[in-house]
PDB file of C-alpha atoms in Angstrom:
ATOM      1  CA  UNK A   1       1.431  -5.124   6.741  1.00 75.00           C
ATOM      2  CA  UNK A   2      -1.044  -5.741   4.281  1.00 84.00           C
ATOM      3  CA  UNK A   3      -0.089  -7.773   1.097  1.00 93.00           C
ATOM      4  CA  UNK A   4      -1.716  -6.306  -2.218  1.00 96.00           C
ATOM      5  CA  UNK A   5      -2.285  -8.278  -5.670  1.00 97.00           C
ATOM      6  CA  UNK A   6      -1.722  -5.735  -8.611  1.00 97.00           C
ATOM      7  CA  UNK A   7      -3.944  -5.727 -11.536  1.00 98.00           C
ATOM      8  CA  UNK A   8      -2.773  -4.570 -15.232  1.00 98.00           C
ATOM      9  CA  UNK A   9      -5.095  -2.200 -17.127  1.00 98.00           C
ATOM     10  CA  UNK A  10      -4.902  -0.635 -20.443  1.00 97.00           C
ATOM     11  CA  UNK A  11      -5.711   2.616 -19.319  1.00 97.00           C
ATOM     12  CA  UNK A  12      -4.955   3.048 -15.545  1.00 97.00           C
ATOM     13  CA  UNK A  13      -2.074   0.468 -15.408  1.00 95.00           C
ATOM     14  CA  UNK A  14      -1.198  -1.207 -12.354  1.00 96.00           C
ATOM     15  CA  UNK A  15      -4.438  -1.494  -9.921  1.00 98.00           C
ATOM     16  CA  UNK A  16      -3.582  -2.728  -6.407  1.00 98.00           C
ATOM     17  CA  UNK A  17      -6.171  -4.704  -4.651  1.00 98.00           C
ATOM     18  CA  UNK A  18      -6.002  -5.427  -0.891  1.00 98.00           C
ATOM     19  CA  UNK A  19      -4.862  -9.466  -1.002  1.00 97.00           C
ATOM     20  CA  UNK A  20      -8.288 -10.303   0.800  1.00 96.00           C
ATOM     21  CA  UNK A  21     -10.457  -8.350  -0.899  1.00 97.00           C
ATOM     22  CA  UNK A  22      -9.168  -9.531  -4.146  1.00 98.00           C
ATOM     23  CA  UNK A  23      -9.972 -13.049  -3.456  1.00 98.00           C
ATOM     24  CA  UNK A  24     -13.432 -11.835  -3.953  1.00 98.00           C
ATOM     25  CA  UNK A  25     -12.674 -11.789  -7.699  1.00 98.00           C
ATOM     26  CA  UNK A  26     -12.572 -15.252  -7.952  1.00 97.00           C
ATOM     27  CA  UNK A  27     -16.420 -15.550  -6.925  1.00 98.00           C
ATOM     28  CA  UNK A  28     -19.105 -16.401  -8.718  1.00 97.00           C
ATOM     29  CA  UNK A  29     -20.724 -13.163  -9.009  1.00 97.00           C
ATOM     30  CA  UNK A  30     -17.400 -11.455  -9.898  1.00 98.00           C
ATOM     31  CA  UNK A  31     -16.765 -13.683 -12.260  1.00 98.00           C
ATOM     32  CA  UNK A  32     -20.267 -13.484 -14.568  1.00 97.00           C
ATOM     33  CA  UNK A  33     -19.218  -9.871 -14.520  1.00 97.00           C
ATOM     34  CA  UNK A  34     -16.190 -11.076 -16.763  1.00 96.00           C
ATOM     35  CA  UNK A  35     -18.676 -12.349 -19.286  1.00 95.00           C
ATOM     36  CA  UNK A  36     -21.068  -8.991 -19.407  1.00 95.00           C
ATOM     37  CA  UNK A  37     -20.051  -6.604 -21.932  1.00 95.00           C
ATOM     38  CA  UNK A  38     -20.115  -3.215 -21.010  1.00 95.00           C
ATOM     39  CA  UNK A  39     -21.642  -1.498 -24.032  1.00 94.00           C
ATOM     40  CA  UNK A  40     -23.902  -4.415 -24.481  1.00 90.00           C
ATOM     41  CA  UNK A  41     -24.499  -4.815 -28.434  1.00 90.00           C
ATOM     42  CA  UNK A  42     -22.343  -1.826 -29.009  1.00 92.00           C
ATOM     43  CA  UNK A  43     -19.388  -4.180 -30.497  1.00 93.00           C
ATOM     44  CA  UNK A  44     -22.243  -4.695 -33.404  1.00 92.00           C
ATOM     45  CA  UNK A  45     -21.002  -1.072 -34.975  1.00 94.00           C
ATOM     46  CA  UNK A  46     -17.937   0.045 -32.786  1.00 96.00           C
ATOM     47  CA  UNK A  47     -16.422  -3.976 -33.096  1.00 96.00           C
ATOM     48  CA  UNK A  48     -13.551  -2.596 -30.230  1.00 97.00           C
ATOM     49  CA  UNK A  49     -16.091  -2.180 -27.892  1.00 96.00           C
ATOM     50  CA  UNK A  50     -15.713  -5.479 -26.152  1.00 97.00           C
ATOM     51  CA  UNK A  51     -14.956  -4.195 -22.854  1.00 97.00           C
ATOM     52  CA  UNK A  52     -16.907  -6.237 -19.640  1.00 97.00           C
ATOM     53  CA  UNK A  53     -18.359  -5.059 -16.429  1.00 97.00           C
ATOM     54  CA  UNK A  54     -15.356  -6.757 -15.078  1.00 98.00           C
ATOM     55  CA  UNK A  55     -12.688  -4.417 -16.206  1.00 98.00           C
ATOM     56  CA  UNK A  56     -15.038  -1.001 -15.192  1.00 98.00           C
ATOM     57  CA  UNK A  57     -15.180  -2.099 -11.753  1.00 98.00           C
ATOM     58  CA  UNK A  58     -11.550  -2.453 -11.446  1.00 99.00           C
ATOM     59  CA  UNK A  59     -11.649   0.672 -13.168  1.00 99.00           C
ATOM     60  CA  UNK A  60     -13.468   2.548 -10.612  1.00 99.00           C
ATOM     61  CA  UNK A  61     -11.809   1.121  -7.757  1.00 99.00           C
ATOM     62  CA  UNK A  62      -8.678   2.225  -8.644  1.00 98.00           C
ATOM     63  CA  UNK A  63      -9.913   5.601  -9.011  1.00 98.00           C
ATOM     64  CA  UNK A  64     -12.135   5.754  -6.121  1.00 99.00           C
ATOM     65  CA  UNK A  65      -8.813   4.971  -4.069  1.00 98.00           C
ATOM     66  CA  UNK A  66      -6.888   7.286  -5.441  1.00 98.00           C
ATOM     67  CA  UNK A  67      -9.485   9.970  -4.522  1.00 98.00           C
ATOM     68  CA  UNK A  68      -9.693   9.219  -1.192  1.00 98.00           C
ATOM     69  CA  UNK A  69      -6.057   9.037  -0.715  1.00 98.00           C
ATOM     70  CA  UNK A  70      -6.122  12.491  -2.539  1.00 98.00           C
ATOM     71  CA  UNK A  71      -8.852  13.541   0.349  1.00 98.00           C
ATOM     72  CA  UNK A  72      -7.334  12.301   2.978  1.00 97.00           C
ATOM     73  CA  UNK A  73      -4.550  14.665   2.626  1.00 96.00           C
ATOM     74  CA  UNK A  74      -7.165  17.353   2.393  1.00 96.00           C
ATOM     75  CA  UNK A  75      -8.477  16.902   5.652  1.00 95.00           C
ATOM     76  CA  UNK A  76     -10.947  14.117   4.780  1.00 96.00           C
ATOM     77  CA  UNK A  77      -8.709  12.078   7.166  1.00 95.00           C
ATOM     78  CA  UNK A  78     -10.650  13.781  10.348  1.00 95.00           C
ATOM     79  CA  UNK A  79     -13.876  11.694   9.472  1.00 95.00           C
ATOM     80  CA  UNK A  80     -11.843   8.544   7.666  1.00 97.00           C
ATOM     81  CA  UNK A  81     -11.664   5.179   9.742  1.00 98.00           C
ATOM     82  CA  UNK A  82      -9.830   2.216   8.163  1.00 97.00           C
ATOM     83  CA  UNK A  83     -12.845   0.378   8.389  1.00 98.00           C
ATOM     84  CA  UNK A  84     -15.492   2.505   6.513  1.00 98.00           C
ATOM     85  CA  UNK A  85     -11.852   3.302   3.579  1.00 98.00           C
ATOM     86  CA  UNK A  86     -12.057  -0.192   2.907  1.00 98.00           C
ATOM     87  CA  UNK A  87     -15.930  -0.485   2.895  1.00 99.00           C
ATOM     88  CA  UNK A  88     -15.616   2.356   0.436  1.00 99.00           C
ATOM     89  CA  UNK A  89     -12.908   0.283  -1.893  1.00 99.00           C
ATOM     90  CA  UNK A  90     -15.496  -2.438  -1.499  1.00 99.00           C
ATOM     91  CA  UNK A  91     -18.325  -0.292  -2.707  1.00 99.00           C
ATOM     92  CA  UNK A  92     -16.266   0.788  -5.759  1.00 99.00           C
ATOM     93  CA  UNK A  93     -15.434  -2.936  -6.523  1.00 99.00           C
ATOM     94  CA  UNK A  94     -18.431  -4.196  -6.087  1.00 99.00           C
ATOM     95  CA  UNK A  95     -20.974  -1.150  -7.356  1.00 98.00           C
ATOM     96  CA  UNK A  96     -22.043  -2.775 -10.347  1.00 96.00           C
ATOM     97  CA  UNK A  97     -21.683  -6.654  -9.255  1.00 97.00           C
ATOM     98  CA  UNK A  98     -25.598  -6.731  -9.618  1.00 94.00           C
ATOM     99  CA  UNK A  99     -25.786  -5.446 -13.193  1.00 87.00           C
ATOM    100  CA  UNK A 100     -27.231  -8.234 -15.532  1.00 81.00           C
ATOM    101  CA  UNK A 101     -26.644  -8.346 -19.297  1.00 78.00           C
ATOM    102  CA  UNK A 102     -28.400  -5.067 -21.627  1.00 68.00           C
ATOM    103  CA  UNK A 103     -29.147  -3.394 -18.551  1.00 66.00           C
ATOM    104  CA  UNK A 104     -29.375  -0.398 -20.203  1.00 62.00           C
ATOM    105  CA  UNK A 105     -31.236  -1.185 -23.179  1.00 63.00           C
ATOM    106  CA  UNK A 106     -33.873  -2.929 -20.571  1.00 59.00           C
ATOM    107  CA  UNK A 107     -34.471   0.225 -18.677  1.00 65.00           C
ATOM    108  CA  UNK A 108     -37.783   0.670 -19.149  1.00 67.00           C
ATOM    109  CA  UNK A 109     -38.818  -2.547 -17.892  1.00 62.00           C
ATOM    110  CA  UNK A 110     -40.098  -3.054 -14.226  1.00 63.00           C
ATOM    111  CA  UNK A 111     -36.941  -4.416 -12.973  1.00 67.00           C
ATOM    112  CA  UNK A 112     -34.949  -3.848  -9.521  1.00 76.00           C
ATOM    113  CA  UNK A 113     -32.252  -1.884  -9.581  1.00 86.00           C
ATOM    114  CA  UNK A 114     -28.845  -2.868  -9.976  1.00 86.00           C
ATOM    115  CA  UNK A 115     -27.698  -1.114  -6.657  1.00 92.00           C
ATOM    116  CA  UNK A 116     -30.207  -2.953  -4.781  1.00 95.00           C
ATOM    117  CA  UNK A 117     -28.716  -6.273  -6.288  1.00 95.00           C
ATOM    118  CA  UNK A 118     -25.539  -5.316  -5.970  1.00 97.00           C
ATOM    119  CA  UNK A 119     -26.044  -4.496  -2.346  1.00 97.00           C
ATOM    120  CA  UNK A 120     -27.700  -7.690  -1.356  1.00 97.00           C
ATOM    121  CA  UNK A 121     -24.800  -9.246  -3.163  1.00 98.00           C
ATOM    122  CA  UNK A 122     -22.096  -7.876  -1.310  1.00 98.00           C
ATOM    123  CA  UNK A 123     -23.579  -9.393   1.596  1.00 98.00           C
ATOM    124  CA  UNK A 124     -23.463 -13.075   0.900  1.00 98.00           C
ATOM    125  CA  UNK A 125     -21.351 -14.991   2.319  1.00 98.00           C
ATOM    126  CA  UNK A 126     -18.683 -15.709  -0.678  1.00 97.00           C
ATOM    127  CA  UNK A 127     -17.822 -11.721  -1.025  1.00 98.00           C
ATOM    128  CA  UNK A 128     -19.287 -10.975   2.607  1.00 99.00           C
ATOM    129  CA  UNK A 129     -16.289 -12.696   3.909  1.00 98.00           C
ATOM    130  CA  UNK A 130     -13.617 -11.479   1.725  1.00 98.00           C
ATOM    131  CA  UNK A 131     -14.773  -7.577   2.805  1.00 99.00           C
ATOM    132  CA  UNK A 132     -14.391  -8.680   6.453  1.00 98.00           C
ATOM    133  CA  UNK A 133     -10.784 -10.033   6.419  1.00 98.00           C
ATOM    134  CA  UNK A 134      -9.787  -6.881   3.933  1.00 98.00           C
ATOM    135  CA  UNK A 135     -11.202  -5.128   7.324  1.00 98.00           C
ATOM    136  CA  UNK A 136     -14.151  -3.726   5.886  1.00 98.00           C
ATOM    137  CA  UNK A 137     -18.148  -4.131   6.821  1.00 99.00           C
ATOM    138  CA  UNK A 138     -20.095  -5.203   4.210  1.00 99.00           C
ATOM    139  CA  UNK A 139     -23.473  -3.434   5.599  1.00 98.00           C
ATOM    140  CA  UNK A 140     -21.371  -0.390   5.738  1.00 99.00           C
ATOM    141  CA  UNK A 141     -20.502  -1.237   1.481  1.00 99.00           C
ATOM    142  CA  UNK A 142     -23.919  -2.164   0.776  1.00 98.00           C
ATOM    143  CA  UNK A 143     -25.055   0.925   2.564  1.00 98.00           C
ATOM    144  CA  UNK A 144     -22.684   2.797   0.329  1.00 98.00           C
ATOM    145  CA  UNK A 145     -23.938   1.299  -2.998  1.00 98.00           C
ATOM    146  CA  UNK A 146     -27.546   1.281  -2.077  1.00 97.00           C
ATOM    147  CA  UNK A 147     -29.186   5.250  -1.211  1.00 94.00           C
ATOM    148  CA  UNK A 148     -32.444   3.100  -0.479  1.00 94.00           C
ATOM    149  CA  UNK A 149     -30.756   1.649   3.138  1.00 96.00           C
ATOM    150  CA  UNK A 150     -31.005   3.612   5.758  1.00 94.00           C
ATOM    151  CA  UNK A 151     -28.310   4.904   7.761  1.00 96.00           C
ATOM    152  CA  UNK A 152     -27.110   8.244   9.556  1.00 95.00           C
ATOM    153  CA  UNK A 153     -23.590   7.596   9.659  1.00 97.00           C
ATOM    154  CA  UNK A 154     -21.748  10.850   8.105  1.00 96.00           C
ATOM    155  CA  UNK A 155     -18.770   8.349   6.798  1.00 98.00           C
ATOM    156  CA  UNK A 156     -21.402   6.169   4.755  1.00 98.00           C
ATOM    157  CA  UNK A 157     -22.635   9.327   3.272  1.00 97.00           C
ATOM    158  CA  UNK A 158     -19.543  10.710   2.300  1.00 97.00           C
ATOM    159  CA  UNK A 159     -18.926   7.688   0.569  1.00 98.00           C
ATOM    160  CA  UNK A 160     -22.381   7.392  -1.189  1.00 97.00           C
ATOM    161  CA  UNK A 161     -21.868  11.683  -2.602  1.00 96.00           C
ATOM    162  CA  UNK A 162     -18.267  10.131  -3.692  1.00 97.00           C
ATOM    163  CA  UNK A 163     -19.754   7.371  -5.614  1.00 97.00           C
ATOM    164  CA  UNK A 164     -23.133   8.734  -7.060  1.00 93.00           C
ATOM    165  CA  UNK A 165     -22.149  12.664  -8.584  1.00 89.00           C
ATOM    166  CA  UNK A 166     -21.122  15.081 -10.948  1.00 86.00           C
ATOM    167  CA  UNK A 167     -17.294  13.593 -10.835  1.00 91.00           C
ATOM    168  CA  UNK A 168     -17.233  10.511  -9.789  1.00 96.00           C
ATOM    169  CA  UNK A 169     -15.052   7.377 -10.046  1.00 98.00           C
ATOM    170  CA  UNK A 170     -17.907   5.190 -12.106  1.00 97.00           C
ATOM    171  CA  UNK A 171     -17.771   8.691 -14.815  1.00 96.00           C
ATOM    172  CA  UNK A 172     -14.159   8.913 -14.565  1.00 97.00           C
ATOM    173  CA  UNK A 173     -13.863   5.530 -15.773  1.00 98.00           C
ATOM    174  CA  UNK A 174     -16.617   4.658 -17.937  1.00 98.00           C
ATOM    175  CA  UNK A 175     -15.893   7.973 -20.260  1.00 97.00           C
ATOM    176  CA  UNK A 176     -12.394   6.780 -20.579  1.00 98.00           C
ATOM    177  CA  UNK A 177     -12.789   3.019 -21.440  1.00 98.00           C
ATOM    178  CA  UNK A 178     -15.897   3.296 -23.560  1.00 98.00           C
ATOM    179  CA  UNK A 179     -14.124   5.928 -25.551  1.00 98.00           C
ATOM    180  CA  UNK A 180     -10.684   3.622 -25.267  1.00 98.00           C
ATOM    181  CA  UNK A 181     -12.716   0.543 -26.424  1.00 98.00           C
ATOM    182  CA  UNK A 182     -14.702   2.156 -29.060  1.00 98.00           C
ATOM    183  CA  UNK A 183     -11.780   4.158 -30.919  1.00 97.00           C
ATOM    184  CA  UNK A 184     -13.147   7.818 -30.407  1.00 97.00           C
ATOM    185  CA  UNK A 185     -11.825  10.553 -28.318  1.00 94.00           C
ATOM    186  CA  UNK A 186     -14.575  12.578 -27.220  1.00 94.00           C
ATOM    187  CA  UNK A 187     -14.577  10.684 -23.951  1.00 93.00           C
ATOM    188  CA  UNK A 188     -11.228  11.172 -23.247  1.00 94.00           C
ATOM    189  CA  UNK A 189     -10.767  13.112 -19.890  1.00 92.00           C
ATOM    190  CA  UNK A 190      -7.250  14.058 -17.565  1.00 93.00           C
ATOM    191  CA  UNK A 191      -8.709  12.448 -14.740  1.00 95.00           C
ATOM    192  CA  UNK A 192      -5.454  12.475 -13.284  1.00 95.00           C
ATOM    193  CA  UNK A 193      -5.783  16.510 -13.405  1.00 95.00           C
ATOM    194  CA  UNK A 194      -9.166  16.336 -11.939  1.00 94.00           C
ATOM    195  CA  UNK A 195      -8.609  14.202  -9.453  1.00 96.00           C
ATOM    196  CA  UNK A 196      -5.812  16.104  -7.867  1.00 95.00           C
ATOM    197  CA  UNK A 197      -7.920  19.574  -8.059  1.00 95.00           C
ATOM    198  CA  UNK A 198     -10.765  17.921  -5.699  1.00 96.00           C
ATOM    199  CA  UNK A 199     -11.162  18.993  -1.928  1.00 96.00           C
ATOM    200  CA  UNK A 200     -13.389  16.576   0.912  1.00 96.00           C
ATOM    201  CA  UNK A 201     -16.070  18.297   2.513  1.00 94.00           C
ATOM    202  CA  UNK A 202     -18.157  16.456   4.649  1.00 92.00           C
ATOM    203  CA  UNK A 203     -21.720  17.426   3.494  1.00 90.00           C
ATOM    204  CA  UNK A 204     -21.027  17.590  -0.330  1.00 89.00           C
ATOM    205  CA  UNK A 205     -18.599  14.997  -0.351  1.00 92.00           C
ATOM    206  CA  UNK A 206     -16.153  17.241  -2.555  1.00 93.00           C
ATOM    207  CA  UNK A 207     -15.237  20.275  -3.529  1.00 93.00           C
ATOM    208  CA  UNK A 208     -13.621  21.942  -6.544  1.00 91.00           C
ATOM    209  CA  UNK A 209     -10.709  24.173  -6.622  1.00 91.00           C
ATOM    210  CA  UNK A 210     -11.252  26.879  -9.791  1.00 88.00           C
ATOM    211  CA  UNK A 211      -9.106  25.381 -11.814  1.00 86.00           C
ATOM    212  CA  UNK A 212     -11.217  22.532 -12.314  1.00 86.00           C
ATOM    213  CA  UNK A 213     -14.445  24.058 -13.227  1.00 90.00           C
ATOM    214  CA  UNK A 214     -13.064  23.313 -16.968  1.00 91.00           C
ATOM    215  CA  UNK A 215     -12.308  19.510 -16.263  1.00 89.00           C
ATOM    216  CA  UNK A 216     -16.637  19.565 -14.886  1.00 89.00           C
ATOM    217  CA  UNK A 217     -17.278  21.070 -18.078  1.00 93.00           C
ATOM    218  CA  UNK A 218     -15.263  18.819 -20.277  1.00 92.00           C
ATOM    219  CA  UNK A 219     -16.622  15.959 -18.293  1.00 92.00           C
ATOM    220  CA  UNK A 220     -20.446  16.767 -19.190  1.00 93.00           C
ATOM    221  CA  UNK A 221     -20.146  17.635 -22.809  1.00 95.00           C
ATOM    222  CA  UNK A 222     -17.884  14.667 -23.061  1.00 96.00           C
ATOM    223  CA  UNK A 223     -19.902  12.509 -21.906  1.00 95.00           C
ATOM    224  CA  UNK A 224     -23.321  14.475 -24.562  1.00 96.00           C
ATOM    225  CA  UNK A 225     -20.673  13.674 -27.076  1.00 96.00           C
ATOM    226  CA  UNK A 226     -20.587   9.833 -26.087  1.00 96.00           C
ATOM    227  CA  UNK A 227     -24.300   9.941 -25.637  1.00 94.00           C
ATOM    228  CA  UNK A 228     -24.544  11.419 -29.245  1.00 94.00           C
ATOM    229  CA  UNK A 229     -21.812   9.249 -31.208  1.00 94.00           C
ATOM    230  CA  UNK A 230     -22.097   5.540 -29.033  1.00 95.00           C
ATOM    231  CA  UNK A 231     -24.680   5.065 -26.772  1.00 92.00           C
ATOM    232  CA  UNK A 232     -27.253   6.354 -28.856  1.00 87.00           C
ATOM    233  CA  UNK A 233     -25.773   5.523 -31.948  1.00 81.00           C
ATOM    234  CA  UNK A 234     -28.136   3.411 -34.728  1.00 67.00           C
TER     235      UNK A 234
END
């Protein structure tokens, strides 16, 4: 049976992280993550907004597993193999590890992108390890993370349209805690709501039911709203 270390958060509350794979929070590259504030200078005019790259990538994990587990129930189970479902908790985890400090604000510059980091991060040895005794494959989560590697393997892809798209767990969570963090609703969203309105199909990853087309819609013009009143604030 596998032993699980839970995680408080202010907005999803307990987070449960396979024992092994939460060993990987203790590394080095986990841990600078702890020291990266999300929003960047943002704290300068919203002073809340002291929220780290840490925290979001707990975030997202403990959406992107309660999606899956919301999928797998929906038939996503046919195509599901422990292996590649904890390469995919891995990839949520992990997503951002390679981010580096006003990564956003230093867009423009010729730099590599932070999936490609965070994909050759994944695979050294420190995290590498910790994926592998969780049961995962870390080429299958830096696969996931990283569109640029090549693979045919329909579970990787499924993963990659469940972590780069319309709804997705890095949205779900960054909408939330940056309007959490920063004191103003407009990025508030029922992800709960959403979440349990989504259906697995293998080529598009997911699928909405009707009732959700509203939560898609409050999702985008949330997140022009956050655009409008945060990120591009001056």
């Amino acid at each position: 049976m596998m032993n699980y270390r839970a995680i408080r958060d202010p907005l999803w509350k307990h987070i449960f992280i396979p024992e092994a794979l939460a060993d990987a929070l203790s590394s080095a590259d986990f841990i600078r993550l702890s020291r990266i504030r999300q929003l960047g200078p943002t704290e300068l005019v919203y002073p809340g907004a002291t929220h780290t790259r840490a925290g979001h990538s707990l975030g997202v994990y403990g959406i992107a597993r309660t999606m899956l587990e919301i999928l797998e129930r929906r038939g996503a189970a046919e195509w599901i193999t422990p292996q590649g479902k904890m390469s995919w908790y891995a990839a949520a985890l992990f997503h951002d590890i390679g981010h580096f400090p006003y990564t956003h604000s230093l867009k423009e510059l010729p730099l590599e992108e932070h999936e490609a980091l965070s994909a050759a991060i994944v695979l050294k040895p420190e995290i590498a390890e910790c994926i592998e005794k969780a049961g995962g494959n870390p080429e299958q989560t830096a696969a996931i993370i990283d569109k640029q590697r090549a693979t045919d393997n329909r579970e990787t892809l499924f993963y990659r349209k469940l972590l780069s798209g319309v709804l997705d767990p890095d949205k779900l969570d960054y909408l939330n805690r940056d309007a959490y963090y920063c004191g103003v609703p407009y990025g508030i969203q029922d992800t709960e709501y959403t979440l349990d309105q989504l259906y697995p199909d293998i080529h598009r990853g997911i699928v909405l039911s009707g009732n959700a087309i509203v939560s898609v819609e409050n999702l985008l013009f949330s997140k022009y709203l956050m655009y409008r009143s945060v990120y591009w604030h001056k």
